[in-house]
């Protein structure tokens, strides 16, 4: 399993971070794979430069053939993009490839990478 | 030889530092281009119906302000900014220029090409077609020349010389009707009580053919652009098929503080459509019937009739109507002299009451509402909850240095410190002073209505009401429904204009607000404006509150109240609980209290509305069983203090 995330704002805007099970990234439990996101270095996706991000801010889960975003009771919240007001993520919600989400002040998205296709995971 | 990229980079660095970002991202480069004098980017954005300032604020809201602490040295480029600069570089070389000759257009096209940056996401959110923008940019000469336009403006004989328009208004009108041969300004629609100017205009196209009349609205840029966004969000999909619509983008100009909107009337296909006229012209006799048989059913289907139960605290729907709760003078925080009070959500009435003139206070967790750049004033407000609640507990902060630090609308303010200079009571009493009261505005009781004795003074009683809970209903509402915004077209079709306050909110606000304007415009002229006449009119309103007949030998008095009775009958259909008028009296009290602060309304109108608010308080206090304010379990709050 492999996934690329692109940072969509801030000083690292445009940076792509790739995680894969082959590289021992994330946590794999059966067919449930999850990545941790936060300010601390020991996260799979480390947002070192965002002081508004919590140390362990959120998790991305691959489960039941799709991606899920979980907010880990972060101080400043996790949001998904919306036309009017960005919506705060409470608990775990489904998230689509290309859909923007925000931890602290950092916007991210899961890349629709060529390497990425759900078929590869089945 | 000038280097345009250098100017853009200087602007971009300034923006990054003002926002405490300390890096150069595509958003800073884009703002750098928008900030150029006579730039291509700014001109293209205006053609899309936005302004550079408006877009800059929207970009700032998306990125948010950083913290003072710097986590790296210098101002590095973000990876995406590097990509954009290298695309721009390629474009410059394709044009046969050197690397240091990147033009604004090269950079703009590069941002468009990259397509994923913050500013482009913001543009798409603002409904700008970025593909069109890219095409327009590609079609321009590298050196952009502003477009020329001249449209002749004529005035019809019924346009009063007293309504003279200023140069900015004329400039915006010429731009709005660009491509037309001339326009004739038929009349100024005596509009609302704000700064907006509403004009009925007949355009003549370049072939000399007169087109159907339109209404042009001109107001402050921010307000016009917000209205266009609100219209897309709340109004566009919910209008009856024949009515006024915003078909075009707003008209803006860099050098102008005002901007314009054009309402197009969609009239029945058969027959020549006459000019829409103000609903006032129907007169007190006919208007009531028309409101009930035309306006309410036509717009009601998608607006007021689609209502849901809604339990709210009065402040969350109505506090924003009132003047700033505090006016403070900005101060740097002094550790030796900590603030005496800290205001944060939830705001308590008791806490506000403790704050005195000269106190240093801190405000936490508020949001920037409006920035008055030239005056150094920032309005901040509660910032949470419904559309109206976000604007509640407005605090005006004076003495801000807005060139050093950027403040933008929607910015969350973690903490701000200032010295108290004025409070809301003082502003309200000053407004009451302007209508030459013949009584003490600080007294608890208003004089002169024997049947409603004691008559509570709304200027002293309103704070208690703000904390009451109301069981009401919620729907799409106009938010600023008054006689100036209601037009009548062919076959008496109802047209509403001015959607700047359209939102999902308390249903009865629209009708209370319409009653407020009908009292000022139909009742006061018949009764008269001096205090004695106003009290006589208030006694008529008291009779309506009680469902009694108006005791007057003058038949005109009864006729003047007919529109009010019609509005009450519509409001009665919209009550959450049949015959419990409390929620309506709350709305009427707050709308009337607000009107006292409008110096654009006649003195007589403001006098009657002060009594209208007082009578609403009287109803709430003296007849709890009919208003629905009787039990704690019913309303969930403490009964009103008397």
XYZ file of C-alpha atoms in Angstrom:
764
model
C 0.000 0.000 0.000
C 1.178 3.443 -0.864
C -0.225 6.958 -0.659
C 0.998 10.454 -1.492
C -0.168 13.546 0.338
C 0.425 17.027 -0.976
C 0.755 19.996 1.362
C -1.508 22.719 -0.026
C -0.563 25.797 2.040
C 2.130 27.351 4.167
C 5.893 27.281 3.830
C 5.808 23.677 2.557
C 3.022 24.368 0.035
C 3.525 21.998 -2.900
C 5.592 19.437 -1.033
C 4.570 15.806 -1.606
C 4.988 13.230 1.125
C 4.739 9.580 0.190
C 4.065 6.806 2.674
C 4.022 3.099 1.941
C 3.733 -0.150 3.844
C 6.812 -1.313 1.970
C 8.688 1.428 3.812
C 7.151 0.439 7.165
C 5.207 3.732 7.265
C 2.053 3.890 9.319
C 0.404 1.068 11.186
C -0.985 -1.973 9.454
C -3.523 -4.152 11.233
C -4.963 -6.712 8.832
C -6.449 -4.663 5.991
C -6.664 -1.510 8.104
C -3.787 0.865 7.521
C -3.482 4.205 9.242
C -1.102 7.149 9.234
C -0.602 9.662 12.020
C -0.364 13.400 11.371
C 0.898 16.054 13.777
C 3.650 18.420 14.807
C 5.900 15.850 16.525
C 8.671 14.173 14.560
C 7.397 10.670 15.247
C 4.248 11.184 13.139
C 4.097 9.626 9.689
C 3.231 13.056 8.315
C 5.080 15.627 10.389
C 3.890 19.246 10.261
C 6.975 20.612 11.975
C 6.399 24.225 10.941
C 2.764 24.641 11.910
C 2.491 25.898 15.471
C -1.303 25.632 15.211
C -1.127 21.863 14.710
C -1.280 19.607 17.776
C 1.522 17.168 18.529
C -0.688 14.249 17.549
C -3.372 15.970 15.550
C -5.180 13.544 13.260
C -5.099 10.160 11.576
C -5.808 8.972 8.065
C -7.263 5.502 7.858
C -7.513 3.172 4.872
C -10.387 0.855 5.748
C -13.243 -0.802 3.860
C -11.790 0.297 0.548
C -11.685 4.026 1.244
C -9.957 6.795 3.175
C -11.176 8.131 6.515
C -10.002 11.180 8.432
C -10.029 11.169 12.222
C -9.438 14.160 14.465
C -7.504 13.133 17.588
C -9.063 15.741 19.905
C -6.709 18.371 18.527
C -6.649 21.803 20.123
C -7.337 23.835 16.979
C -9.392 21.227 15.165
C -9.371 19.507 11.814
C -11.474 20.943 9.003
C -12.641 19.975 5.560
C -13.228 22.515 2.834
C -16.728 23.853 2.336
C -18.252 26.613 0.230
C -19.484 28.677 3.183
C -17.660 27.768 6.343
C -15.078 25.054 6.534
C -16.615 22.199 8.474
C -14.950 20.936 11.625
C -14.258 17.232 11.723
C -15.729 15.545 14.769
C -14.648 11.951 15.242
C -13.966 10.091 12.008
C -15.385 11.029 8.623
C -14.914 9.670 5.094
C -12.519 11.700 2.963
C -12.027 11.580 -0.779
C -8.923 11.730 -2.847
C -8.343 15.369 -3.862
C -10.593 16.700 -1.077
C -8.832 19.353 0.964
C -8.523 19.099 4.710
C -6.793 21.300 7.218
C -4.849 20.638 10.421
C -3.886 23.785 12.316
C -3.093 26.164 9.468
C -1.911 23.496 7.035
C -4.095 22.343 4.178
C -3.445 18.900 2.696
C -4.951 16.503 0.232
C -4.543 12.907 -0.809
C -3.001 12.939 -4.277
C -4.773 11.254 -7.176
C -1.399 9.804 -7.955
C -1.018 7.335 -10.822
C 0.560 4.993 -8.329
C -2.545 5.268 -6.279
C -5.502 3.229 -7.286
C -7.811 1.388 -4.938
C -7.378 -1.779 -6.976
C -3.829 -2.086 -5.818
C -4.970 -2.559 -2.262
C -7.425 -5.374 -2.800
C 14.274 49.785 -17.497
C 11.847 48.785 -14.784
C 11.675 45.279 -13.483
C 8.023 44.409 -12.745
C 8.937 41.218 -10.926
C 10.946 43.211 -8.419
C 7.941 45.324 -7.465
C 5.815 42.198 -7.128
C 8.412 40.524 -4.912
C 8.671 43.614 -2.689
C 4.881 43.604 -2.257
C 4.930 39.855 -1.637
C 7.562 40.171 1.108
C 5.638 42.974 2.803
C 2.478 40.900 2.740
C 4.256 37.851 4.135
C 5.699 39.870 7.023
C 2.424 41.655 7.805
C 0.741 38.249 8.003
C 3.638 36.813 10.077
C 4.140 34.029 7.542
C 7.869 34.567 6.865
C 7.945 32.647 3.595
C 7.034 33.507 0.017
C 4.160 31.431 -1.250
C 2.054 31.743 -4.389
C -0.543 33.599 -2.291
C 2.020 36.314 -1.501
C 3.103 36.576 -5.130
C -0.532 36.874 -6.165
C -1.243 39.559 -3.577
C 1.977 41.227 -4.751
C 0.458 41.428 -8.238
C -2.924 42.607 -6.956
C -1.207 45.398 -5.040
C 0.482 46.839 -8.149
C -0.813 50.211 -9.262
C -2.683 49.807 -12.568
C -1.706 46.159 -12.743
C -3.071 43.584 -15.145
C -4.111 41.186 -12.394
C -6.118 43.826 -10.559
C -7.845 44.895 -13.793
C -8.755 41.305 -14.719
C -10.101 40.674 -11.238
C -12.306 43.759 -11.521
C -13.669 42.473 -14.794
C -14.703 39.358 -12.904
C -16.759 41.487 -10.530
C -14.350 41.497 -7.595
C -11.843 44.011 -6.315
C -8.194 43.485 -5.414
C -8.869 44.406 -1.747
C -11.779 42.022 -1.471
C -9.763 39.192 -2.971
C -6.753 39.955 -0.763
C -8.953 39.648 2.339
C -10.432 36.383 1.091
C -6.922 34.978 0.552
C -5.887 36.126 4.032
C -8.907 34.412 5.566
C -7.891 31.178 3.904
C -4.278 31.229 5.021
C -4.798 32.782 8.451
C -2.236 34.880 10.260
C 0.929 33.208 11.558
C 2.620 33.696 14.920
C 5.356 36.188 15.838
C 7.792 33.385 16.606
C 9.988 32.692 13.596
C 10.900 29.082 13.001
C 13.445 29.636 10.238
C 15.702 32.426 9.026
C 14.970 34.560 5.983
C 11.954 34.326 3.693
C 12.249 31.029 1.808
C 10.051 30.270 -1.184
C 7.500 27.511 -0.800
C 8.012 24.583 -3.215
C 4.906 25.685 -5.145
C 6.194 29.269 -5.422
C 9.433 27.884 -6.906
C 7.426 25.901 -9.454
C 5.383 28.980 -10.393
C 8.499 31.162 -10.731
C 10.166 28.603 -12.953
C 7.077 28.408 -15.211
C 7.087 32.228 -15.396
C 10.743 32.080 -16.274
C 10.037 29.710 -19.172
C 7.273 31.997 -20.396
C 9.620 34.993 -20.345
C 12.246 33.061 -22.300
C 9.576 31.995 -24.816
C 8.874 35.676 -25.347
C 12.581 36.093 -26.014
C 13.258 37.887 -22.744
C 15.901 37.317 -20.110
C 15.203 35.715 -16.798
C 15.077 39.059 -14.990
C 12.419 40.290 -17.424
C 9.535 38.221 -16.109
C 6.438 40.346 -16.629
C 3.350 40.481 -14.439
C 1.508 38.631 -17.192
C 4.149 35.861 -17.260
C 3.783 35.384 -13.531
C -0.018 35.509 -13.640
C -0.112 32.944 -16.458
C 2.299 30.776 -14.499
C 0.006 30.864 -11.448
C -2.910 29.908 -13.722
C -0.860 27.134 -15.328
C 0.113 25.637 -11.983
C -3.603 25.803 -11.039
C -3.488 24.375 -7.502
C -2.376 27.290 -5.351
C -4.231 29.031 -2.530
C -5.250 32.112 -4.584
C -6.772 29.976 -7.339
C -8.707 27.941 -4.812
C -9.991 31.182 -3.319
C -11.010 32.494 -6.747
C -12.948 29.325 -7.470
C -14.659 29.585 -4.108
C -15.713 33.114 -5.091
C -17.294 31.673 -8.269
C -14.666 33.085 -10.610
C -14.150 30.932 -13.685
C -10.363 30.590 -13.623
C -10.326 29.210 -17.173
C -11.869 32.491 -18.365
C -9.388 34.460 -16.291
C -6.510 32.543 -17.835
C -7.808 33.102 -21.352
C -8.279 36.816 -20.686
C -4.761 37.110 -19.284
C -3.300 35.297 -22.300
C -5.101 37.664 -24.662
C -3.700 40.836 -23.101
C -0.608 42.662 -24.151
C 2.220 42.265 -21.669
C 1.850 45.956 -20.978
C -1.729 46.461 -19.892
C -3.687 49.594 -20.780
C -6.835 50.356 -18.836
C -10.008 50.239 -20.884
C -11.801 53.370 -21.952
C -15.499 53.804 -21.789
C -17.923 56.603 -22.232
C -21.614 56.272 -21.674
C -23.785 59.338 -21.802
C -25.907 59.835 -18.691
C -29.265 61.632 -18.908
C -31.714 62.449 -16.179
C -35.461 62.226 -16.545
C -37.509 65.246 -15.389
C -38.734 63.293 -12.365
C -35.189 62.847 -11.088
C -34.794 65.420 -8.372
C -31.826 67.740 -8.427
C -31.594 67.199 -4.677
C -30.664 63.603 -5.337
C -27.482 64.603 -7.148
C -25.003 61.788 -7.641
C -21.326 62.199 -6.950
C -18.472 61.493 -9.375
C -17.875 58.002 -7.998
C -21.505 57.081 -8.584
C -21.355 58.351 -12.180
C -18.072 56.549 -12.777
C -19.500 53.238 -11.578
C -22.654 53.746 -13.662
C -20.607 54.379 -16.823
C -18.649 51.229 -16.163
C -21.760 49.212 -15.350
C -23.384 50.176 -18.646
C -20.200 49.895 -20.671
C -21.070 49.263 -24.311
C -24.372 51.129 -24.108
C -24.888 54.361 -25.942
C -26.557 56.152 -23.043
C -28.626 55.624 -19.942
C -31.490 57.628 -18.510
C -31.807 57.802 -14.768
C -35.553 57.764 -14.171
C -35.587 58.255 -10.448
C -33.914 57.531 -7.201
C -35.868 54.884 -5.364
C -36.189 56.325 -1.885
C -34.294 53.424 -0.493
C -33.577 52.231 2.955
C -31.762 53.887 5.753
C -28.236 52.944 4.762
C -25.678 54.604 2.509
C -26.861 52.646 -0.529
C -28.175 54.503 -3.565
C -30.868 52.772 -5.634
C -31.625 54.095 -9.100
C -34.193 53.125 -11.684
C -32.437 53.311 -15.031
C -33.456 52.862 -18.668
C -30.441 51.911 -20.789
C -30.254 52.577 -24.534
C -28.057 50.166 -26.444
C -25.549 51.026 -29.149
C -28.219 50.627 -31.857
C -30.334 53.284 -30.169
C -32.932 50.838 -28.797
C -34.270 51.348 -25.303
C -33.933 48.290 -23.108
C -36.126 47.223 -20.188
C -35.532 49.270 -17.040
C -33.158 47.973 -14.388
C -32.378 48.981 -10.833
C -28.780 49.844 -10.081
C -27.574 49.771 -6.505
C -24.403 51.577 -5.512
C -22.832 51.141 -2.094
C -19.493 50.554 -0.357
C -17.388 47.957 -2.174
C -17.303 45.365 0.604
C -21.060 45.453 1.035
C -21.797 45.146 -2.677
C -19.415 42.235 -3.129
C -20.785 40.486 -0.046
C -24.285 40.942 -1.363
C -23.338 39.260 -4.630
C -21.896 36.310 -2.706
C -24.935 36.107 -0.424
C -27.241 36.213 -3.407
C -25.517 33.164 -4.887
C -25.638 31.357 -1.589
C -29.135 32.101 -0.277
C -31.243 33.744 -2.924
C -30.526 32.611 -6.470
C -32.087 29.178 -6.183
C -35.098 30.263 -4.156
C -36.664 33.057 -6.206
C -40.067 32.923 -7.862
C -39.792 32.747 -11.636
C -40.751 36.372 -12.294
C -38.818 38.797 -10.170
C -35.697 40.916 -9.845
C -32.486 38.993 -10.296
C -28.805 39.701 -10.182
C -27.737 38.483 -13.606
C -24.441 40.320 -13.850
C -21.292 40.477 -11.808
C -20.806 43.509 -9.577
C -19.155 46.547 -11.144
C -16.065 47.737 -9.325
C -13.176 50.082 -9.901
C -9.840 50.253 -8.185
C -9.932 53.977 -7.588
C -13.504 53.961 -6.263
C -14.684 53.206 -2.749
C -18.112 52.288 -4.043
C -19.241 49.496 -6.311
C -22.461 48.711 -8.128
C -24.963 45.933 -8.757
C -27.608 45.703 -11.426
C -30.983 44.064 -10.782
C -32.693 42.837 -13.903
C -36.453 42.417 -13.811
C -37.818 39.234 -15.194
C -41.346 40.258 -16.141
C -44.223 38.326 -17.730
C -43.553 37.677 -21.419
C -46.874 39.164 -22.548
C -47.282 42.859 -22.928
C -45.018 45.809 -22.479
C -43.673 45.852 -18.976
C -43.894 49.199 -17.298
C -41.265 50.393 -14.901
C -41.413 48.725 -11.567
C -42.549 51.157 -8.897
C -42.008 51.373 -5.198
C -44.628 49.564 -3.158
C -45.238 52.877 -1.368
C -47.004 54.116 -4.459
C -49.796 51.600 -3.912
C -50.776 53.677 -0.893
C -51.979 52.631 2.539
C -55.349 51.522 1.141
C -54.065 48.883 -1.260
C -50.737 47.853 0.155
C -52.072 45.592 2.884
C -54.064 43.469 0.505
C -51.122 43.305 -1.903
C -48.702 42.153 0.800
C -51.048 39.313 1.726
C -52.129 38.263 -1.744
C -48.909 38.832 -3.703
C -45.708 39.282 -1.737
C -46.244 36.707 1.006
C -47.438 33.809 -1.193
C -45.004 34.499 -4.049
C -41.804 34.592 -2.024
C -43.214 32.641 0.889
C -43.173 29.323 -0.938
C -39.422 29.099 -0.744
C -38.854 31.536 2.114
C -41.134 32.172 5.086
C -43.493 29.249 4.589
C -40.671 26.731 4.712
C -40.015 27.216 8.372
C -38.641 25.017 11.074
C -38.873 25.323 14.823
C -36.003 27.317 16.217
C -35.216 28.079 19.823
C -32.780 30.917 20.275
C -31.544 33.526 22.675
C -32.644 36.975 21.529
C -29.080 38.285 21.264
C -28.114 35.613 18.744
C -30.612 36.930 16.177
C -30.909 40.606 17.115
C -27.872 41.944 18.962
C -26.137 42.781 15.670
C -28.818 45.398 14.930
C -27.724 47.529 17.878
C -24.741 49.906 18.066
C -21.356 48.527 19.213
C -21.574 47.145 22.716
C -18.260 48.882 23.469
C -15.912 51.305 21.763
C -12.308 50.893 22.879
C -9.010 52.612 22.166
C -6.379 50.052 21.119
C -3.418 49.595 23.489
C -0.338 47.419 23.594
C -0.631 45.051 26.510
C 1.317 46.285 29.533
C 2.357 43.435 31.881
C 2.621 45.924 34.754
C -0.970 46.981 34.248
C -3.018 43.896 33.386
C -6.529 44.325 31.999
C -9.246 44.766 34.580
C -11.717 42.570 32.684
C -11.478 39.844 30.089
C -14.408 39.460 27.695
C -14.846 36.149 25.971
C -17.615 33.880 24.774
C -20.132 33.479 26.354
C -20.644 37.190 27.025
C -22.625 37.824 30.183
C -24.749 40.886 30.764
C -23.434 41.153 34.314
C -19.880 41.269 33.059
C -20.659 44.047 30.577
C -22.380 46.038 33.299
C -19.221 46.020 35.432
C -17.104 47.634 32.717
C -16.626 51.370 33.165
C -15.210 54.238 31.182
C -11.409 54.167 31.147
C -11.091 50.510 32.146
C -8.442 48.525 30.317
C -10.058 45.347 29.049
C -8.961 42.340 27.019
C -11.210 40.689 24.454
C -10.522 37.098 23.503
C -11.725 34.841 20.738
C -13.527 37.504 18.692
C -13.510 37.815 14.894
C -12.821 40.827 12.658
C -16.062 42.074 11.102
C -15.030 45.158 9.197
C -11.838 47.107 8.669
C -11.994 50.852 8.098
C -8.487 51.287 6.741
C -8.519 55.051 6.398
C -9.897 55.629 9.897
C -7.756 53.079 11.741
C -10.893 51.407 13.105
C -11.586 47.690 13.246
C -14.934 46.193 14.232
C -14.717 42.852 15.952
C -17.620 40.633 17.023
C -18.563 37.357 18.607
C -17.784 35.405 15.435
C -19.560 32.162 16.289
C -22.872 30.576 15.502
C -25.566 31.620 13.053
C -25.156 34.359 10.470
C -26.577 36.963 12.845
C -24.889 35.640 15.984
C -21.486 36.020 14.350
C -22.025 39.778 14.244
C -23.338 40.032 17.802
C -21.530 41.913 20.582
C -19.775 44.167 18.101
C -16.862 46.078 19.588
C -15.343 49.024 17.768
C -11.570 49.222 18.212
C -10.066 52.621 17.439
C -6.488 53.723 17.030
C -5.234 50.658 15.172
C -2.071 50.982 13.112
C -3.247 49.201 10.004
C -0.109 49.711 7.940
C 2.103 47.623 10.248
C -0.174 44.685 10.801
C -2.725 43.314 8.411
C -6.248 42.862 9.705
C -8.730 41.202 7.424
C -12.421 40.434 7.629
C -13.037 37.054 9.197
C -9.689 37.033 11.006
C -9.915 35.329 14.377
C -8.507 37.612 17.092
C -6.975 35.615 19.883
C -6.649 38.611 22.196
C -6.820 42.355 21.869
C -6.446 44.969 24.612
C -7.880 48.455 24.811
C -9.216 51.221 27.007
C -12.976 51.645 27.164
C -14.176 54.844 25.632
C -17.910 54.411 25.084
C -20.590 51.821 25.641
C -23.803 50.937 23.871
C -26.056 52.696 26.374
C -24.296 55.982 25.714
C -24.659 55.555 21.953
C -28.354 54.712 22.295
C -28.993 57.634 24.621
C -27.147 59.920 22.214
C -29.436 58.678 19.438
C -32.477 59.285 21.622
C -31.157 62.776 22.341
C -31.174 63.486 18.611
C -34.977 63.183 18.489
C -35.374 65.917 21.161
C -37.121 63.888 23.854
C -39.519 65.791 26.119
C -38.765 63.329 28.925
C -35.738 61.890 30.727
C -34.329 59.126 28.501
C -32.720 57.504 31.574
C -36.024 57.109 33.419
C -37.494 53.632 33.739
C -40.924 54.665 32.476
C -42.041 56.514 29.351
C -44.892 59.004 29.757
C -48.117 59.611 27.901
C -49.930 56.337 27.185
C -52.474 56.023 30.008
C -53.772 52.614 28.904
C -50.255 51.152 28.924
C -49.057 52.278 32.291
C -46.318 51.738 33.342
C -44.709 51.841 29.903
C -41.151 50.479 30.173
C -38.336 52.531 28.660
C -36.734 50.298 26.005
C -33.446 52.204 26.333
C -33.021 50.860 29.834
C -34.772 47.522 29.452
C -33.277 46.067 26.298
C -30.294 44.252 27.829
C -32.497 41.914 29.864
C -34.419 41.000 26.724
C -31.242 40.044 24.856
C -30.702 37.074 27.153
C -34.256 35.719 26.905
C -34.935 32.482 25.086
C -37.547 32.497 22.348
C -39.314 29.575 20.712
C -39.683 30.741 17.139
C -39.153 29.494 13.627
C -36.346 29.648 11.131
C -36.398 30.068 7.351
C -34.690 31.857 4.536
C -35.311 35.563 5.195
C -34.622 38.784 3.348
C -33.030 40.244 6.454
C -33.675 43.885 5.569
C -37.290 43.930 4.427
C -38.640 47.474 4.389
C -40.802 49.467 2.013
C -37.773 50.684 0.058
C -36.805 47.153 -0.945
C -40.205 46.039 -2.157
C -41.164 46.919 -5.735
C -44.313 46.282 -7.736
C -44.107 45.377 -11.416
C -46.561 44.603 -14.200
C -49.682 42.737 -13.082
C -48.710 43.720 -9.538
C -45.902 41.150 -9.532
C -43.785 41.505 -6.405
C -40.087 42.264 -6.793
C -37.674 42.240 -3.895
C -34.260 43.854 -4.156
C -31.286 44.416 -1.877
C -30.243 40.988 -0.670
C -27.259 42.161 1.368
C -28.705 40.641 4.557
C -30.355 37.544 3.077
C -29.746 34.568 5.326
C -31.378 31.796 7.253
C -32.824 33.495 10.317
C -35.808 34.262 12.541
C -38.856 34.340 10.224
C -40.623 37.186 12.030
C -37.706 39.559 11.675
C -38.746 40.307 8.090
C -42.302 41.226 9.104
C -41.309 43.202 12.177
C -38.843 45.104 10.045
C -41.518 45.805 7.413
C -43.941 46.973 10.118
C -41.262 49.251 11.494
C -40.905 50.982 8.128
C -44.688 51.069 7.518
C -45.168 52.809 10.894
C -42.633 55.461 9.958
C -43.939 55.979 6.433
C -47.699 55.492 6.599
C -48.673 56.255 10.185
C -46.424 59.186 11.116
C -47.306 61.346 8.078
C -51.015 61.038 8.940
C -50.709 61.597 12.687
C -47.832 64.114 12.680
C -44.331 64.152 14.128
C -44.536 66.095 17.354
C -44.482 64.128 20.589
C -48.176 64.651 21.216
C -49.125 63.256 17.784
C -46.653 60.421 18.103
C -48.209 59.385 21.420
C -51.608 59.484 19.788
C -50.294 57.144 17.070
C -48.744 54.914 19.732
C -52.184 54.583 21.329
C -53.423 53.324 17.956
C -50.647 50.762 17.920
C -51.544 49.784 21.468
C -55.086 49.057 20.277
C -53.698 46.850 17.497
C -51.516 44.987 19.998
C -54.671 44.321 21.995
C -56.861 43.470 19.013
C -59.077 46.472 19.723
C -60.442 49.100 17.361
C -58.578 52.377 17.094
C -60.419 55.015 19.057
C -60.229 58.017 16.796
C -62.851 60.162 15.151
C -60.493 60.733 12.223
C -61.061 58.016 9.559
C -57.581 58.668 8.149
C -56.117 57.346 11.373
C -57.729 53.969 10.893
C -56.665 53.890 7.235
C -53.047 54.663 8.134
C -52.924 51.546 10.267
C -54.292 49.231 7.554
C -50.847 48.155 6.301
C -49.867 47.400 9.911
C -52.929 45.203 10.367
C -52.099 43.309 7.160
C -48.522 42.741 8.290
C -49.829 41.493 11.644
C -52.114 39.057 9.899
C -49.148 37.646 7.921
C -47.011 37.572 11.074
C -49.828 35.746 12.834
C -49.554 32.948 10.272
C -45.825 32.699 10.924
C -45.983 32.445 14.726
C -44.427 29.328 16.157
C -47.351 28.876 18.529
C -50.676 30.280 17.285
C -51.696 33.428 19.166
C -48.487 33.625 21.192
C -47.259 37.010 20.006
C -44.185 37.215 22.235
C -41.745 36.206 19.522
C -43.175 38.907 17.239
C -43.027 41.582 19.937
C -39.386 40.643 20.563
C -38.598 41.105 16.864
C -40.542 44.363 16.716
C -38.853 45.715 19.851
C -35.384 45.044 18.482
C -36.083 46.311 14.934
C -37.657 49.494 16.330
C -34.884 50.086 18.825
C -32.376 49.846 16.006
C -34.288 52.384 13.918
C -33.782 55.026 16.606
C -30.094 55.087 15.636
C -30.817 55.900 11.978
C -30.418 59.571 11.289
C -31.667 58.871 7.754
C -35.153 58.232 9.138
C -37.505 61.120 9.905
C -37.522 62.429 13.470
C -41.232 61.609 13.749
C -40.555 58.053 12.570
C -37.850 57.557 15.161
C -40.090 58.977 17.885
C -42.916 56.576 17.067
C -40.504 53.640 16.890
C -39.176 54.423 20.355
C -42.762 54.102 21.570
C -43.250 51.004 19.392
C -40.343 49.336 21.187
C -41.738 50.471 24.531
C -45.173 49.047 23.738
C -43.567 45.745 22.687
C -41.817 45.581 26.072
C -45.096 46.442 27.717
C -46.823 43.532 25.950
C -44.063 41.122 26.935
C -44.229 42.161 30.575
C -47.869 42.851 31.202
C -49.499 40.016 29.311
C -47.225 37.020 29.654
C -49.964 34.517 28.868
C -50.713 36.031 25.462
C -47.100 36.620 24.531
C -45.940 33.181 25.601
C -43.442 34.531 28.100
C -45.375 33.073 31.030
C -43.510 30.049 32.288
C -39.911 29.020 32.595
C -40.693 25.683 31.019
C -42.320 27.275 28.015
C -39.651 29.797 27.188
C -36.751 28.223 29.005
C -35.567 31.519 30.417
C -36.222 33.637 33.401
C -39.268 35.875 33.096
C -38.493 39.435 32.109
C -37.583 41.750 34.914
C -40.063 44.487 35.531
